[in-house]
DNA sequence: CTGAAAGCGCTAACAG
DNA sequence: CTGTTAGCGCTTTCAG
């Protein structure tokens, strides 16, 4: 009881393949009698058209490729789930790949997806790619006119639609919030200093300091390597100066910093306030619950998918756009109240 | 600069398509001279074979379909990441879909995947499917000889390879552990009572009670509905009887129970011990850190992928197997020490 | 109303 | 060494 094809049905009824095709697609060209019989037979034998053949013929696959650097990161799974939602609504399927933050894997994945496997691609760059700043594999897609949407970690060397978070403003806003609660020595801990996203947040941080006439001190920015011992680095930081606020650029780091700081006997937020990026479940359930920057991942996913689908279904070559999503601060218990309230 | 095909290359060199095909595939049948020229031209023009055509011809896609009920659940993302790892190693791609715990969506997804889109499928059933107990869509796949591996939430009505967690033993082990630390009134909170998995855990729980000569009390098993108010249900539970241990059947529930219990002024683990299923990040970072049942998600994913790939590449129709993965208890701070230690 | 033919892009058996 | 032919499964003119 293996796959049944139009050909086989045609043999059964002693008609041509094209007749069967039309019958099954309910064409008016076929007599109701024959149509009925064939349709019934098809149903009984669970005929299912071969998608491959269909796609080959119609030169589209109705599927969109998604590439994320890391699925164990809550932000990306949120985005993913947003993409999934609208893709599903609009009848598209998702072919999803993980680059694992590796440049090579990203290149391979994109090559695969480029081979007529999908009609369009949504991607956030691997960290290594941003570090090496090699964009040829994206350029290839663009050259081949494969609709492409980049989100979060994007490059302005690539001409395509983009959806980004306003990370600069987020860093600025966060720092300002610390200052407005009476903190004066704000440190930053980043594990993503190779990514544009991380850099922008630090820039925003600098701007806020500048506006408050606080000199920028590079020693207060802790840049983590993969194998760095966070605990050690935090010790150094706290010995270096009496910091009273820490902005952590991803959720895991924020949670870890919280743990370490508590372990060392500091009270959060009385002694040290903490704000983390990515408003995931961890932030909510940790004690004290972390004030965090929400990047609205699900929304970003939805937006990216909508933009891509529009681009795919629309031939008018309108200009590429960059959609910037504002973040919002979700207040919880790891920060003090504002002084003026 | 759109897609370039064999045909076009053939025209350029005034040779036949098959010659080009052979040249590009580095066949010894072609003169080194011609081969060189064609290969170079292909490279320069970024020739990439049309995967669709290839797949149609070779009747395989080198991709495997993965269907999980919910990507925001840490267990599934772990499994997913395990699958991804071995698929990648063995040169397979992943087409991943989310059933969103919905029967209808699962049926649709499987229909899609069945249409020659993938060579094999790995799936964990939607809760609704388990509830309705309708398995026709799986049977279809089996009938069509599409290799299928079910994991975690499986049905024994479907003849295929399976990878399951030893949930019965996990429930048993967990309950026993509570008892061994001096707890005597163990409650269960489940949000997945419709799934085989949840049921088995409760069965194991009953067995442990039975062996300890503790009568089973159905009121101690809190079965949650989507819209149930957990806080309220826990209040009832705690008023009903002085429970000193709670086993929560998924991570979110465990964390919520912990929060609620702490809020009510109970000390964890002194007054009430808690163990949750799924050993994810949440469990680790919550205060106190939750003792949890690890289902070894990544390992399950790897196993499922390996079994599927073997089945796909191997034509010998060997019998279907069910691999059972033992859980382990990860000790942290939400439980007391064993009395005998 | 039904069928023959062409073609999507590619490979492979078989001639030449 | 290179080309011809056939075919994967399906749709779509265009004839009949």
XYZ file of C-alpha atoms (C1' of nucleotides) in Angstrom:
714
model
C 0.000 0.000 0.000
C 2.628 2.439 -1.007
C 2.193 5.844 -2.581
C -0.418 6.042 -5.244
C 0.103 8.320 -8.233
C -2.013 9.824 -10.949
C -0.532 7.361 -13.354
C -1.770 4.387 -11.392
C -5.230 5.786 -11.094
C -5.210 6.441 -14.805
C -4.396 2.809 -15.444
C -7.189 1.632 -13.234
C -9.769 3.651 -15.105
C -8.143 3.300 -18.458
C -7.966 7.005 -19.008
C -5.100 9.411 -19.427
C -3.099 10.950 -16.676
C -4.252 14.412 -17.542
C -7.862 13.368 -17.245
C -7.223 12.079 -13.778
C -5.404 15.230 -12.846
C -8.315 17.324 -13.966
C -10.841 15.085 -12.300
C -9.069 15.300 -9.013
C -8.755 19.038 -9.267
C -12.457 19.167 -9.921
C -12.200 20.653 -13.372
C -15.434 21.394 -15.196
C -13.939 19.803 -18.255
C -14.623 16.356 -16.915
C -17.986 14.593 -16.847
C -19.529 14.461 -13.447
C -19.788 10.745 -13.732
C -16.114 10.082 -14.304
C -15.127 12.786 -11.881
C -17.184 11.213 -9.161
C -15.699 7.799 -9.668
C -12.156 9.007 -9.810
C -12.502 11.254 -6.807
C -13.960 8.487 -4.783
C -11.241 6.099 -5.792
C -8.651 8.703 -4.924
C -10.131 9.228 -1.528
C -10.381 5.557 -0.785
C -6.800 5.017 -1.723
C -5.656 8.116 0.055
C -4.183 9.730 -2.978
C -1.897 12.573 -2.067
C -0.178 14.640 -4.687
C 3.579 14.509 -4.655
C 4.629 17.865 -3.288
C 7.990 17.649 -4.949
C 6.512 17.328 -8.402
C 4.045 20.069 -7.675
C 6.692 22.409 -6.430
C 8.983 21.684 -9.302
C 6.232 22.503 -11.714
C 4.981 25.599 -9.973
C 8.389 26.805 -8.992
C 7.438 27.497 -5.469
C 7.312 25.529 -2.309
C 5.057 27.488 -0.009
C 7.624 27.068 2.695
C 9.835 29.574 4.357
C 13.219 28.878 5.868
C 14.095 30.106 9.327
C 17.619 30.227 10.648
C 18.289 31.062 14.263
C 21.611 30.913 16.059
C 20.413 29.046 19.095
C 17.117 27.510 20.023
C 17.852 27.199 23.717
C 17.692 30.968 23.989
C 14.278 32.178 24.992
C 14.307 35.240 22.797
C 14.782 33.188 19.674
C 12.191 30.621 20.576
C 9.782 33.485 21.089
C 10.560 34.928 17.699
C 10.272 31.494 16.222
C 6.906 30.989 17.720
C 5.785 34.327 16.295
C 6.959 33.349 12.831
C 5.269 30.011 13.152
C 2.020 31.658 14.010
C 1.698 33.874 10.976
C 3.264 31.384 8.597
C 0.658 28.931 9.697
C -2.176 31.407 9.264
C -1.074 32.213 5.750
C -0.580 28.626 4.719
C 3.188 28.500 4.747
C 5.370 25.825 6.196
C 8.556 26.357 8.101
C 11.861 24.757 7.429
C 13.923 25.608 10.431
C 17.614 25.408 10.931
C 19.966 26.260 13.720
C 23.297 27.814 12.942
C 24.599 27.176 16.420
C 26.363 30.527 16.288
C 28.734 29.062 13.716
C 29.669 30.806 10.496
C 30.340 27.607 8.582
C 27.080 26.088 9.569
C 25.270 29.223 8.568
C 26.878 29.206 5.151
C 25.965 25.593 4.585
C 22.435 26.103 5.761
C 21.929 29.043 3.486
C 23.319 27.130 0.555
C 20.846 24.392 1.245
C 17.922 26.730 1.606
C 18.941 28.583 -1.516
C 18.570 25.481 -3.669
C 14.877 25.990 -4.295
C 14.021 24.443 -1.001
C 12.148 27.460 0.252
C 10.524 30.548 -1.181
C 12.007 32.942 1.329
C 14.244 33.122 4.362
C 14.165 34.701 7.793
C 17.438 34.769 9.642
C 19.338 36.164 12.574
C 23.076 35.977 12.116
C 25.386 33.716 14.021
C 27.676 35.531 16.379
C 30.719 34.233 14.552
C 29.389 35.679 11.335
C 29.069 39.085 12.886
C 32.537 38.759 14.289
C 34.112 37.772 10.970
C 31.863 40.176 9.177
C 31.645 37.986 6.096
C 28.403 38.517 4.262
C 28.938 36.824 0.909
C 26.491 34.068 1.638
C 23.783 36.646 2.200
C 24.757 38.535 -0.893
C 24.302 35.353 -2.892
C 20.721 35.088 -1.786
C 20.083 38.688 -2.612
C 21.649 38.222 -6.043
C 19.427 35.264 -6.712
C 16.411 37.319 -5.759
C 15.454 35.103 -2.889
C 13.337 37.140 -0.497
C 15.210 37.599 2.744
C 14.371 39.149 6.076
C 17.005 39.579 8.753
C 16.042 40.195 12.335
C 17.785 41.253 15.515
C 21.338 40.548 14.413
C 21.486 42.228 11.034
C 24.116 43.720 8.768
C 23.757 46.885 6.799
C 25.959 45.464 4.097
C 23.075 43.272 3.062
C 20.260 44.818 1.074
C 17.107 43.273 2.421
C 14.184 43.851 4.748
C 15.054 43.937 8.420
C 13.386 43.887 11.773
C 15.522 45.117 14.612
C 15.262 45.968 18.225
C 16.091 49.479 19.250
C 19.036 48.330 21.278
C 20.674 51.676 21.465
C 17.628 53.202 23.030
C 17.238 50.160 25.273
C 20.722 50.601 26.705
C 20.046 54.283 27.123
C 16.681 53.814 28.761
C 17.917 51.142 31.109
C 20.878 53.165 32.269
C 18.706 56.202 32.774
C 16.320 54.184 34.835
C 19.120 53.100 37.123
C 20.206 56.685 37.538
C 16.690 57.834 38.242
C 16.478 55.402 41.150
C 19.517 56.911 42.736
C 22.195 54.567 41.458
C 25.396 56.263 40.451
C 27.863 53.560 39.447
C 26.359 51.448 36.726
C 28.272 48.445 35.369
C 27.572 46.341 32.292
C 28.118 42.619 31.859
C 28.043 41.354 28.301
C 28.556 37.943 26.810
C 27.720 39.189 23.321
C 30.251 41.884 22.713
C 30.872 40.573 19.223
C 27.374 41.306 18.126
C 26.032 44.594 16.875
C 23.214 44.218 19.306
C 25.523 44.127 22.308
C 27.563 47.036 21.081
C 24.532 49.218 20.532
C 23.333 48.624 24.041
C 26.682 49.750 25.364
C 26.535 52.837 23.173
C 23.166 53.721 24.628
C 24.640 53.211 28.066
C 27.456 55.633 27.281
C 25.057 58.240 26.016
C 23.036 58.105 29.213
C 26.167 58.449 31.327
C 27.300 61.318 29.226
C 24.055 63.162 29.619
C 24.292 62.709 33.358
C 27.865 63.973 33.345
C 29.205 60.688 34.601
C 32.540 59.851 33.014
C 32.595 56.578 31.130
C 34.871 53.980 32.682
C 35.718 51.030 30.478
C 36.597 48.919 33.492
C 32.927 48.907 34.398
C 32.098 47.045 31.210
C 32.767 43.360 31.733
C 33.164 41.609 28.376
C 32.792 37.875 28.758
C 34.456 35.199 26.722
C 33.029 31.739 26.368
C 35.409 30.286 28.886
C 35.576 33.254 31.180
C 34.763 32.579 34.783
C 31.869 34.895 35.461
C 32.205 34.572 39.212
C 35.791 35.701 39.102
C 35.095 38.592 36.799
C 32.289 39.806 39.033
C 34.579 39.616 42.043
C 37.095 41.810 40.293
C 34.394 44.215 39.296
C 33.014 44.564 42.785
C 36.459 44.994 44.270
C 37.358 47.560 41.707
C 34.621 49.939 42.666
C 31.449 50.132 44.645
C 28.950 49.506 41.855
C 25.311 49.850 42.720
C 23.715 48.783 39.456
C 24.415 46.131 36.841
C 22.949 45.849 33.395
C 23.327 42.325 31.981
C 22.964 41.973 28.237
C 21.282 38.576 28.127
C 18.976 36.654 30.357
C 21.281 33.843 31.397
C 23.993 36.271 32.354
C 21.523 38.392 34.299
C 20.354 35.412 36.270
C 23.886 34.266 36.938
C 24.953 37.717 38.033
C 22.028 37.831 40.396
C 23.002 34.505 41.912
C 26.625 35.481 42.341
C 25.861 38.862 43.800
C 23.421 37.372 46.284
C 25.968 34.733 47.208
C 28.486 37.385 48.016
C 26.075 38.790 50.531
C 24.835 41.830 48.668
C 21.175 42.690 48.901
C 19.294 43.107 45.623
C 18.149 45.774 44.966
C 19.157 47.633 48.132
C 22.920 47.285 47.573
C 22.948 46.490 43.895
C 20.182 46.810 41.324
C 20.077 44.480 38.348
C 18.353 44.673 34.995
C 18.633 41.938 32.402
C 17.865 41.814 28.715
C 15.240 39.407 27.363
C 12.133 39.103 29.373
C 11.844 35.339 29.627
C 10.517 32.942 32.166
C 13.734 32.861 34.114
C 13.564 36.542 34.885
C 10.067 36.154 36.183
C 10.681 33.306 38.570
C 14.040 34.087 40.010
C 14.193 35.728 43.469
C 13.983 38.650 43.457
C 12.211 38.709 40.132
C 14.329 40.565 37.617
C 13.378 43.880 36.123
C 14.022 43.222 32.439
C 14.076 44.645 28.985
C 11.419 43.042 26.860
C 12.298 42.846 23.183
C 8.861 41.610 22.247
C 10.180 38.516 20.538
C 6.878 37.103 19.430
C 5.967 40.374 17.839
C 9.268 40.537 16.027
C 8.677 37.074 14.654
C 5.235 37.986 13.446
C 6.469 41.161 11.838
C 9.337 39.407 10.088
C 7.026 36.745 8.723
C 4.503 39.282 7.515
C 7.133 41.321 5.761
C 8.629 38.262 4.128
C 5.335 36.903 2.923
C 4.355 40.231 1.509
C 7.633 40.393 -0.332
C 7.214 36.888 -1.690
C 3.701 37.355 -2.917
C 4.210 40.806 -4.244
C 6.301 41.341 -7.320
C 6.451 45.099 -7.212
C 10.036 45.766 -6.267
C 9.442 48.236 -3.517
C 12.374 49.438 -1.460
C 13.701 47.473 1.439
C 12.577 48.636 4.814
C 13.916 48.344 8.317
C 11.375 48.049 11.064
C 12.601 49.064 14.484
C 10.857 47.664 17.513
C 11.036 49.605 20.732
C 11.808 47.692 23.881
C 10.025 48.133 27.142
C 11.194 47.849 30.688
C 9.255 45.323 32.702
C 9.464 46.425 36.299
C 9.987 43.805 38.934
C 11.874 43.494 42.165
C 15.547 43.726 41.287
C 15.497 47.502 41.006
C 14.600 50.284 43.402
C 11.726 52.692 42.953
C 12.331 55.958 41.179
C 13.262 58.765 43.501
C 10.572 61.083 42.244
C 7.715 58.763 43.016
C 21.264 37.191 -12.176
C 18.588 34.696 -11.421
C 18.933 30.949 -11.028
C 21.142 29.265 -13.508
C 20.325 25.755 -14.728
C 22.123 22.949 -16.472
C 20.253 23.794 -19.589
C 21.608 27.299 -19.714
C 25.136 26.144 -19.164
C 24.655 23.603 -21.917
C 23.633 26.339 -24.295
C 26.653 28.426 -23.446
C 29.037 25.592 -24.251
C 26.961 24.152 -27.024
C 26.868 20.738 -25.473
C 24.068 18.579 -24.161
C 22.528 18.862 -20.749
C 23.700 15.451 -19.697
C 27.269 16.364 -20.527
C 27.031 19.343 -18.273
C 25.467 17.253 -15.563
C 28.291 14.785 -15.742
C 30.920 17.465 -15.881
C 29.576 19.124 -12.804
C 29.371 15.854 -10.966
C 32.973 15.283 -11.899
C 32.311 12.168 -13.951
C 35.348 10.437 -15.451
C 33.407 10.180 -18.696
C 34.120 13.795 -19.524
C 37.371 15.197 -20.863
C 39.351 17.098 -18.298
C 39.424 20.052 -20.564
C 35.673 20.434 -20.932
C 35.115 19.484 -17.329
C 37.431 22.206 -16.183
C 35.769 24.861 -18.253
C 32.278 23.871 -17.258
C 33.103 23.591 -13.595
C 34.700 26.958 -13.591
C 31.780 28.526 -15.360
C 29.432 26.891 -12.923
C 31.360 28.213 -9.993
C 31.570 31.690 -11.374
C 27.876 31.788 -11.982
C 27.115 30.161 -8.694
C 25.315 27.222 -10.170
C 23.307 25.366 -7.561
C 21.337 22.278 -8.439
C 17.618 22.554 -7.993
C 16.921 20.453 -4.948
C 13.360 19.895 -5.981
C 14.310 18.289 -9.253
C 16.976 16.224 -7.558
C 14.620 14.994 -4.919
C 11.926 14.195 -7.394
C 14.333 12.156 -9.389
C 15.939 10.342 -6.500
C 12.772 9.968 -4.563
C 14.279 11.169 -1.383
C 14.772 14.492 0.226
C 17.431 13.928 2.842
C 15.271 15.782 5.270
C 13.429 14.581 8.298
C 10.280 16.103 9.680
C 9.976 16.898 13.363
C 6.676 17.627 15.037
C 6.584 18.823 18.613
C 3.553 20.028 20.516
C 5.116 23.140 21.939
C 8.440 24.825 21.456
C 8.219 27.010 24.518
C 8.568 23.916 26.671
C 12.151 23.279 27.648
C 11.937 19.524 27.385
C 10.916 19.683 23.761
C 13.507 22.213 22.830
C 16.091 19.947 24.396
C 14.874 16.988 22.392
C 14.817 19.154 19.329
C 18.342 20.219 19.839
C 19.367 16.563 20.208
C 17.671 15.661 16.962
C 19.254 18.605 15.244
C 22.673 17.518 16.355
C 22.628 14.029 14.902
C 20.623 14.997 11.821
C 23.266 17.534 11.098
C 26.102 15.093 11.612
C 24.539 12.629 9.235
C 23.732 15.159 6.578
C 20.016 15.439 7.089
C 17.960 18.563 7.246
C 15.121 19.220 9.587
C 11.692 20.392 8.673
C 10.120 21.285 11.946
C 6.540 21.885 12.783
C 4.653 22.717 15.917
C 1.311 21.119 16.533
C 0.503 23.514 19.311
C -1.128 20.667 21.209
C -3.910 20.677 18.628
C -5.238 17.551 16.952
C -6.309 19.315 13.790
C -3.009 20.995 13.348
C -1.232 17.719 13.874
C -3.330 16.023 11.222
C -2.642 18.794 8.735
C 1.036 18.819 9.479
C 1.328 15.101 9.015
C -0.551 15.271 5.753
C 1.876 17.858 4.562
C 4.915 15.933 5.662
C 3.513 12.775 4.141
C 3.411 14.286 0.666
C 6.997 13.373 -0.146
C 8.282 16.361 1.699
C 10.441 14.362 4.049
C 11.973 10.910 4.225
C 10.984 10.232 7.797
C 9.227 11.750 10.754
C 9.872 12.189 14.460
C 6.899 13.218 16.525
C 5.511 13.636 19.992
C 1.735 13.700 20.036
C -0.359 16.737 20.805
C -2.210 16.489 24.060
C -5.532 16.777 22.298
C -4.643 13.820 20.138
C -3.949 11.701 23.160
C -7.176 12.844 24.669
C -9.262 12.058 21.610
C -7.218 8.958 21.023
C -7.533 9.227 17.262
C -4.579 7.675 15.520
C -5.669 7.411 11.895
C -3.254 10.034 10.732
C -0.393 8.031 12.131
C -1.732 4.845 10.662
C -1.696 6.504 7.255
C 1.994 7.154 7.524
C 2.653 3.620 8.613
C 0.583 2.309 5.719
C 2.553 4.395 3.304
C 5.756 3.011 4.743
C 7.045 6.355 5.856
C 9.568 5.756 8.624
C 8.207 7.121 11.855
C 9.591 7.497 15.354
C 7.395 8.627 18.210
C 8.888 9.931 21.389
C 7.681 10.761 24.873
C 3.978 10.921 24.104
C 3.393 7.736 22.155
C 0.524 5.409 21.384
C 0.732 1.664 21.325
C -1.889 1.568 18.644
C 0.704 2.771 16.209
C 3.262 0.301 14.917
C 6.527 2.202 14.807
C 9.768 2.787 16.644
C 9.451 4.653 19.901
C 11.587 6.381 22.457
C 9.923 6.899 25.787
C 10.754 8.054 29.231
C 10.223 5.618 32.044
C 7.558 7.798 33.565
C 6.084 5.084 35.695
C 9.378 4.485 37.382
C 9.968 8.220 37.633
C 6.736 8.736 39.559
C 7.605 5.783 41.725
C 11.145 6.891 42.383
C 10.158 10.453 43.149
C 7.471 9.449 45.610
C 9.800 7.049 47.283
C 12.369 9.722 47.638
C 9.899 11.958 49.402
C 9.018 9.153 51.783
C 12.655 8.400 52.467
C 13.184 11.976 53.607
C 10.452 11.644 56.174
C 7.536 13.095 54.232
C 4.295 11.267 54.717
C 1.604 13.166 52.822
C 2.614 13.475 49.211
C 0.424 15.407 46.788
C 0.592 15.575 43.017
C -0.150 18.548 40.792
C -0.625 17.769 37.133
C -1.470 19.939 34.161
C -1.106 17.021 31.770
C -3.593 14.516 33.020
C -4.766 13.815 29.498
C -1.422 12.470 28.447
C -0.152 8.964 28.909
C 2.964 10.438 30.367
C 1.102 12.177 33.170
C -0.972 9.144 33.937
C 2.020 6.866 34.191
C 3.689 9.161 36.654
C 0.618 9.035 38.833
C 0.563 5.254 38.550
C 4.126 5.107 39.778
C 3.155 7.384 42.612
C 0.353 5.046 43.599
C 2.630 2.080 43.561
C 5.077 3.746 45.894
C 2.308 4.694 48.294
C 0.974 1.192 48.164
C 4.317 -0.328 49.014
C 4.598 2.028 51.948
C 1.112 1.103 53.107
C -0.163 4.599 52.635
C -3.715 4.643 51.337
C -4.167 6.453 48.049
C -6.271 9.581 48.339
C -7.550 10.969 45.063
C -8.053 14.388 46.623
C -4.310 14.709 46.871
C -4.023 14.611 43.105
C -4.739 18.054 41.718
C -5.663 17.815 38.055
C -5.399 21.182 36.380
C -7.431 22.477 33.493
C -6.182 25.189 31.192
C -8.257 27.828 32.905
C -7.982 26.479 36.410
C -6.686 28.892 38.978
C -3.642 27.168 40.348
C -3.453 29.415 43.369
C -6.979 28.534 44.366
C -6.494 24.844 43.832
C -3.362 24.855 45.947
C -5.216 26.682 48.714
C -7.861 24.001 48.729
C -5.237 21.323 48.752
C -3.374 22.779 51.689
C -6.565 23.338 53.638
C -7.697 19.844 52.932
C -4.779 18.190 54.590
C -1.336 18.936 55.917
C 0.710 17.912 52.907
C 4.454 17.909 53.284
C 5.523 17.060 49.760
C 4.358 17.991 46.284
C 5.311 16.376 43.028
C 4.609 18.672 40.055
C 4.415 17.005 36.673
C 5.930 19.773 34.587
C 8.448 22.487 35.145
C 6.202 25.527 34.886
C 3.764 24.045 37.328
C 6.557 23.156 39.709
C 7.880 26.671 39.676
C 4.433 28.131 40.143
C 3.672 25.801 43.003
C 6.908 26.823 44.640
C 6.034 30.481 44.313
C 2.546 30.030 45.696
C 3.636 27.871 48.589
C 6.335 30.330 49.547
C 3.843 33.176 49.315
C 1.577 31.433 51.721
C 4.364 31.443 54.245
C 5.448 27.820 54.071
C 9.131 27.050 54.192
C 10.541 24.929 51.402
C 11.695 22.265 52.059
C 11.198 22.356 55.829
C 7.400 22.506 55.714
C 6.818 21.292 52.201
C 9.197 19.571 49.818
C 8.794 20.003 46.086
C 10.036 18.026 43.117
C 9.276 19.022 39.545
C 9.513 17.181 36.267
C 11.811 18.405 33.522
C 15.179 19.590 34.607
C 15.367 22.908 32.832
C 16.924 26.229 33.540
C 14.031 27.454 35.591
C 14.443 24.700 38.130
C 18.056 25.556 38.538
C 17.687 29.251 39.152
C 14.604 29.489 41.257
C 15.005 29.882 45.034
C 15.332 27.372 46.509
C 16.619 25.526 43.483
C 14.221 22.722 42.635
C 15.086 19.082 42.945
C 13.896 17.751 39.599
C 13.403 14.737 37.447
C 15.672 14.881 34.439
C 14.283 13.169 31.376
C 17.487 13.590 29.450
C 15.801 15.388 26.590
C 18.849 15.875 24.446
C 19.665 12.221 24.673
C 16.132 11.279 23.709
C 16.387 13.498 20.661
C 19.648 11.955 19.626
C 18.323 8.452 20.110
C 15.163 9.158 18.131
C 17.140 10.630 15.267
C 19.558 7.736 15.206
C 16.790 5.190 15.170
C 14.949 6.999 12.415
C 17.976 7.408 10.217
C 18.877 3.787 10.617
C 15.366 2.822 9.633
C 15.441 5.099 6.612
C 18.749 3.929 5.312
C 18.210 0.303 6.062
C 15.727 -1.662 4.020
C 15.717 -4.820 6.100
C 12.335 -4.740 7.764
C 13.426 -5.442 11.283
C 10.869 -5.277 14.048
C 9.909 -2.045 15.672
C 11.559 -1.325 18.953
C 10.752 0.804 21.942
C 13.640 2.382 23.732
C 12.976 3.344 27.323
C 15.073 6.047 28.892
C 15.431 6.075 32.641
C 15.054 9.376 34.400
C 17.288 10.624 37.133
C 16.625 12.770 40.137
C 18.742 15.897 40.240
C 19.074 16.821 43.883
C 18.851 20.459 44.807
C 17.414 22.477 47.637
C 13.676 21.976 47.521
C 13.825 18.610 49.258
C 15.149 17.448 52.590
C 18.021 15.056 53.073
C 17.286 11.369 53.353
C 16.805 10.202 56.900
C 19.400 7.464 56.656
C 22.216 9.773 55.681
C -15.764 15.810 -22.614
C -11.030 13.330 -23.111
C -6.235 12.816 -24.582
C -1.582 13.802 -26.437
C 2.330 16.489 -25.786
C 5.387 19.486 -23.630
C 7.971 20.808 -19.853
C 9.628 21.954 -14.707
C 15.461 20.481 -13.724
C 17.919 16.725 -13.191
C 20.159 11.895 -13.724
C 21.318 7.506 -15.780
C 21.230 3.782 -19.085
C 22.502 3.180 -23.418
C 24.263 4.429 -27.937
C 27.433 6.357 -30.852
C 34.467 11.218 -24.598
C 29.613 13.119 -25.782
C 24.713 12.800 -26.923
C 20.029 10.693 -27.018
C 16.352 9.054 -24.636
C 13.504 8.223 -20.992
C 11.454 9.277 -16.826
C 10.579 11.129 -11.702
C 4.826 13.113 -10.854
C 2.330 16.688 -12.016
C -0.163 20.566 -14.714
C -1.494 22.908 -18.749
C -2.160 24.231 -23.379
C -3.971 22.598 -27.505
C -6.196 19.203 -30.423
C -9.569 15.930 -31.266
